[in-house]
Every structure is written in structure tokens, then in C-alpha cells.
CSV table of C-alpha atoms and ligand atoms in Angstrom, one decimal:
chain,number,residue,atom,x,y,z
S,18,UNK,CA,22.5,33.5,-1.8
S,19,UNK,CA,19.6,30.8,-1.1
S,20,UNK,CA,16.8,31.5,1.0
S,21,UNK,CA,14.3,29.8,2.6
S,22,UNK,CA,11.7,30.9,0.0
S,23,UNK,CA,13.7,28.6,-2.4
S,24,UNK,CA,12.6,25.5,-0.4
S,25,UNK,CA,9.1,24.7,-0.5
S,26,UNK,CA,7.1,21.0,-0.1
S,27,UNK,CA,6.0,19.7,-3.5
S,28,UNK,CA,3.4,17.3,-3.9
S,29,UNK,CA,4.9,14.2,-5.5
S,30,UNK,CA,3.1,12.0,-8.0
S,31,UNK,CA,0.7,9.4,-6.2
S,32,UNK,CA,-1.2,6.2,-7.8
S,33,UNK,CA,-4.1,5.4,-5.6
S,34,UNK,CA,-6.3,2.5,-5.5
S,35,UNK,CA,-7.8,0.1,-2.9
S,36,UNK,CA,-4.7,-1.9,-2.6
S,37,UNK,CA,-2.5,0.7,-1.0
S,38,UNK,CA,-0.6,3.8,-2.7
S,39,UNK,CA,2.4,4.1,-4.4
S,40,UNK,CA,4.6,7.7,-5.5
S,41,UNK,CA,7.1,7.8,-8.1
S,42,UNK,CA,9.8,10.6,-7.8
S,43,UNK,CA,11.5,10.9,-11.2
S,44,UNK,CA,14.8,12.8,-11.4
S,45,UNK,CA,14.7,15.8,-13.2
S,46,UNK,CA,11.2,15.5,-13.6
S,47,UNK,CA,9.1,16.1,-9.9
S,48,UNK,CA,12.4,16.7,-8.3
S,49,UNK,CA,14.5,19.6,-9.9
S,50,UNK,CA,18.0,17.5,-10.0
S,51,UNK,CA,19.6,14.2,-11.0
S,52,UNK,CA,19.0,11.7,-7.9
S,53,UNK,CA,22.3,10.0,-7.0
S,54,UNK,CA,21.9,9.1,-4.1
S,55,UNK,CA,18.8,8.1,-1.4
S,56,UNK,CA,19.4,7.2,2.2
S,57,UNK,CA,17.0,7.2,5.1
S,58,UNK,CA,16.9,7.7,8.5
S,59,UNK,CA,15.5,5.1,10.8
S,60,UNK,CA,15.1,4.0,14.7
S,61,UNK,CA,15.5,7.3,15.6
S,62,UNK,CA,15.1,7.4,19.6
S,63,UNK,CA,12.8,9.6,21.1
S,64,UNK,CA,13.6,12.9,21.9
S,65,UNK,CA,16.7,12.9,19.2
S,66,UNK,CA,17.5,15.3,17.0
S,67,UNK,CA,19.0,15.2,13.3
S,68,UNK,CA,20.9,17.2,10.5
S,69,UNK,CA,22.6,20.2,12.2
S,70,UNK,CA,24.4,20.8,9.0
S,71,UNK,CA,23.8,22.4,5.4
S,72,UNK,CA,25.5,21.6,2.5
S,73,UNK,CA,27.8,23.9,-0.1
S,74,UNK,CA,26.1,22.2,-3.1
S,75,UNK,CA,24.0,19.9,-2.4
S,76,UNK,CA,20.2,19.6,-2.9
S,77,UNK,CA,17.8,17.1,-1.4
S,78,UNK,CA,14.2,16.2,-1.1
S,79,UNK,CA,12.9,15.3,2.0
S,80,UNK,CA,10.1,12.7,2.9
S,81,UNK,CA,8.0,11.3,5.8
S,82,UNK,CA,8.0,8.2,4.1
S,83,UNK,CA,6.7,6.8,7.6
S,84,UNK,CA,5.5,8.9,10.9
S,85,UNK,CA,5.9,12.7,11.3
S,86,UNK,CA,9.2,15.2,12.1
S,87,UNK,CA,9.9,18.8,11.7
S,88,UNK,CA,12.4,20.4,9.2
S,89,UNK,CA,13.8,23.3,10.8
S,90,UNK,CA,15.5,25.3,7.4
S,91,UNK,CA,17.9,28.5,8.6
S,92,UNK,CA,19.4,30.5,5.3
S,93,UNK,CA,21.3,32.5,8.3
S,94,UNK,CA,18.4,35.4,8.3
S,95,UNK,CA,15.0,33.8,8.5
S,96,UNK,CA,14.0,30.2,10.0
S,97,UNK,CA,11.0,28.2,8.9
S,98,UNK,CA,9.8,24.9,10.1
S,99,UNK,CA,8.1,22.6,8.1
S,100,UNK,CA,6.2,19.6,9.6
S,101,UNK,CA,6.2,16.2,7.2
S,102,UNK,CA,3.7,14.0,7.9
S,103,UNK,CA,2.6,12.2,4.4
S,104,UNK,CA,4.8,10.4,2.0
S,105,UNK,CA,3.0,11.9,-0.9
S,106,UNK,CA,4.9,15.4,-0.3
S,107,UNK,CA,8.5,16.0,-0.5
S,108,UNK,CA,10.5,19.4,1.5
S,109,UNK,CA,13.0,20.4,-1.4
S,110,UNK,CA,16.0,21.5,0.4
S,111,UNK,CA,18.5,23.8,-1.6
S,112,UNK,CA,22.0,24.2,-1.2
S,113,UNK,CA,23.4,26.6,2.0
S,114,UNK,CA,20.5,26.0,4.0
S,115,UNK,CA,20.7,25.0,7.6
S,116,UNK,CA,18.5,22.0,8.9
S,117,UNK,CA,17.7,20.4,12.1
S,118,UNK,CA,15.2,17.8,12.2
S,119,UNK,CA,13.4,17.3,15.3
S,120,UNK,CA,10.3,15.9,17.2
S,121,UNK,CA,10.4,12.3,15.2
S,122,UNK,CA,7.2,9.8,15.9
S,123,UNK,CA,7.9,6.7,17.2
S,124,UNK,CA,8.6,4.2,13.9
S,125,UNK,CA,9.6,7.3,11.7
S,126,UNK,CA,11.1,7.2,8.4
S,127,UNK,CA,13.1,10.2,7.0
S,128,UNK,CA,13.8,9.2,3.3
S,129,UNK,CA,16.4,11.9,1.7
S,130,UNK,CA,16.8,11.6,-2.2
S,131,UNK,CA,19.9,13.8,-3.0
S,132,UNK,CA,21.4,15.1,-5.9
S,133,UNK,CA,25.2,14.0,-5.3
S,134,UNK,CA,27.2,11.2,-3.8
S,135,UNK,CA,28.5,11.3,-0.1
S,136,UNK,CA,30.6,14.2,0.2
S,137,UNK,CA,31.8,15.1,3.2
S,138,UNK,CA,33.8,18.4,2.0
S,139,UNK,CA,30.4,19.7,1.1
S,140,UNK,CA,29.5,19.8,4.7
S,141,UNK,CA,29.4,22.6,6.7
S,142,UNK,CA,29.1,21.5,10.3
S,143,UNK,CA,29.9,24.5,12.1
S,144,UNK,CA,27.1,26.5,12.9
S,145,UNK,CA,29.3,29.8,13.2
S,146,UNK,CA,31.6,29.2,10.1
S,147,UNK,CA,27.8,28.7,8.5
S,148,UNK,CA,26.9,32.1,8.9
S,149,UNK,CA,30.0,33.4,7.8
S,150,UNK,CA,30.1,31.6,4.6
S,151,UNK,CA,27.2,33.3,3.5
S,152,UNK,CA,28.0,36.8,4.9
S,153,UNK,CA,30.6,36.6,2.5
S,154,UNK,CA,33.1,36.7,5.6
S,155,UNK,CA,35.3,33.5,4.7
O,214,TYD,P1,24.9,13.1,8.7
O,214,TYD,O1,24.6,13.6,7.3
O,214,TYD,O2,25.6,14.1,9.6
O,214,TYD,O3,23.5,12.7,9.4
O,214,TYD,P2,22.2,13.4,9.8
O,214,TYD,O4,22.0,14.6,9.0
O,214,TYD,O5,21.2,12.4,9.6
O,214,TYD,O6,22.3,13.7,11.3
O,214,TYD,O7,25.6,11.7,8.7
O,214,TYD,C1,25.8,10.9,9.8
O,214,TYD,C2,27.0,10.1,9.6
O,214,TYD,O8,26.8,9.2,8.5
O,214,TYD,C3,28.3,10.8,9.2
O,214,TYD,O9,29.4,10.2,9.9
O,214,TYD,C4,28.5,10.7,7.8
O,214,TYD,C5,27.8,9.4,7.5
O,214,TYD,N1,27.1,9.3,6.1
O,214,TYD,C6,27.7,8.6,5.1
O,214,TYD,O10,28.8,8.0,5.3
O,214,TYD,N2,27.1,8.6,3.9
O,214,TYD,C7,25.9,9.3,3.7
O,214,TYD,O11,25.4,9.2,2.5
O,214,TYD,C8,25.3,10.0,4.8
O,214,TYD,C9,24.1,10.7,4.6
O,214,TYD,C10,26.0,10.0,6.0
């Protein structure tokens, strides 16, 4: 079964110089899957939350491309929350792992590579069925 200590931030590749930064992620390469998809969260009004979910299959890497949030990851026995502040460093999010995102700063941008198209059977949604998924229980 996953566990939290499968998700971990990884620095991401980063070209420097005194016009501004820029960071490559390269499927397969600094991210441990095929990107096929990339969406991002935006306009986020204070005090709102994300996620709420994990995912059957899916894996995803997680970026502050703008502002700061928390990653709260749940593998249904230990929580962990990561704070993302730089767009340099990625959370890599395995599959049957619970997230919430919370405490977005004003102007945030949560940029999500993921390893597979929109699929919404690979949602779970419900917190409870969550836990017994991965007790085996369902
Ligand atoms: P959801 O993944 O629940 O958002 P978040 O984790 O940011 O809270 O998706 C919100 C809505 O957007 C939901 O109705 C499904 C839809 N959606 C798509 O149609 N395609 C996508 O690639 C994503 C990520 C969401």
C-alpha cells in the first residue's frame, strides 16, 4: 500500500541568470512518470480549501509555481504536511494518498503535472470509502 514516505519534494532542474529563472521538468526524467496532463489552480479565494480527494492510479507533481500553500498528504495512518513556497521544488504525490490543500497566499498558483488524462473513475471522493479501500475492506 502507499505511504506517505513515498511522497517526498524533489528539487527540480533550475537555469539561473540575471534575467530571471527558468525550471524544466522532463517526464520520465526529474519526475518518475510520463506527463499527460498539467492543469493549475488559480484565483483561489482566501480562506479556501482544495483537493479533498486521492486518486486509485494516479501520480502528480505538485508546484508553488506562484505564492505559498500547504499539501496535507493522508495514506489513511499517518498525515504529513508539506508547505510549497518556491517553483524550483516539486511535492511528488503517489497514487492512494489523500490531499487537502490549504492556507493559499493571495495570487497563488498550484501547478499539478500528472501522469494520466482526466479521469474521474480514478477518484476517490469519499473520505470513509478512502480508508476502506486501503484496509482492504471494499
Ligand atoms: P478536482 O480535481 O476535484 O479539483 P481540486 O483538487 O482542485 O479541488 O476538480 C474540480 C472539478 O474540475 C471537478 O468537477 C472535475 C474538474 N476537472 C476536470 O474536468 N479536468 C481536470 O483535469 C481536473 C483536474 C478537474
Amino acid at each position: 500500500m502507499s505511504s506517505i514516505l513515498d511522497c517526498k519534494v524533489i528539487p527540480l532542474y533550475k537555469i539561473h541568470n540575471r534575467a530571471g529563472n527558468i525550471t524544466i521538468v522532463e517526464g520520465k526524467k526529474n519526475v518518475p512518470f510520463e506527463v499527460k496532463r498539467i492543469y493549475y489552480l488559480y484565483d483561489i479565494p482566501g480562506g479556501e480549501g482544495r483537493g479533498g480527494h486521492a486518486h486509485r492510479e494516479l501520480r502528480q507533481l505538485i508546484v508553488a509555481a506562484s505564492g505559498s500553500f500547504n499539501v496535507i498528504l493522508d495514506d489513511g495512518k499517518d498525515k504529513k504536511t508539506f508547505y510549497l513556497n518556491r517553483p524550483d521544488y516539486g511535492l511528488l504525490v503517489v497514487p492512494c494518498i489523500w490531499r487537502e490543500l490549504v492556507d493559499f497566499s493571495s495570487g497563488a498558483i498550484c501547478l499539478v503535472l500528472a501522469s494520466d488524462i482526466y479521469k474521474e473513475e480514478d477518484y476517490f471522493r469519499n473520505y470513509d470509502f478512502f480508508l476502506k479501500y486501503i484496509d482492504n475492506e471494499v
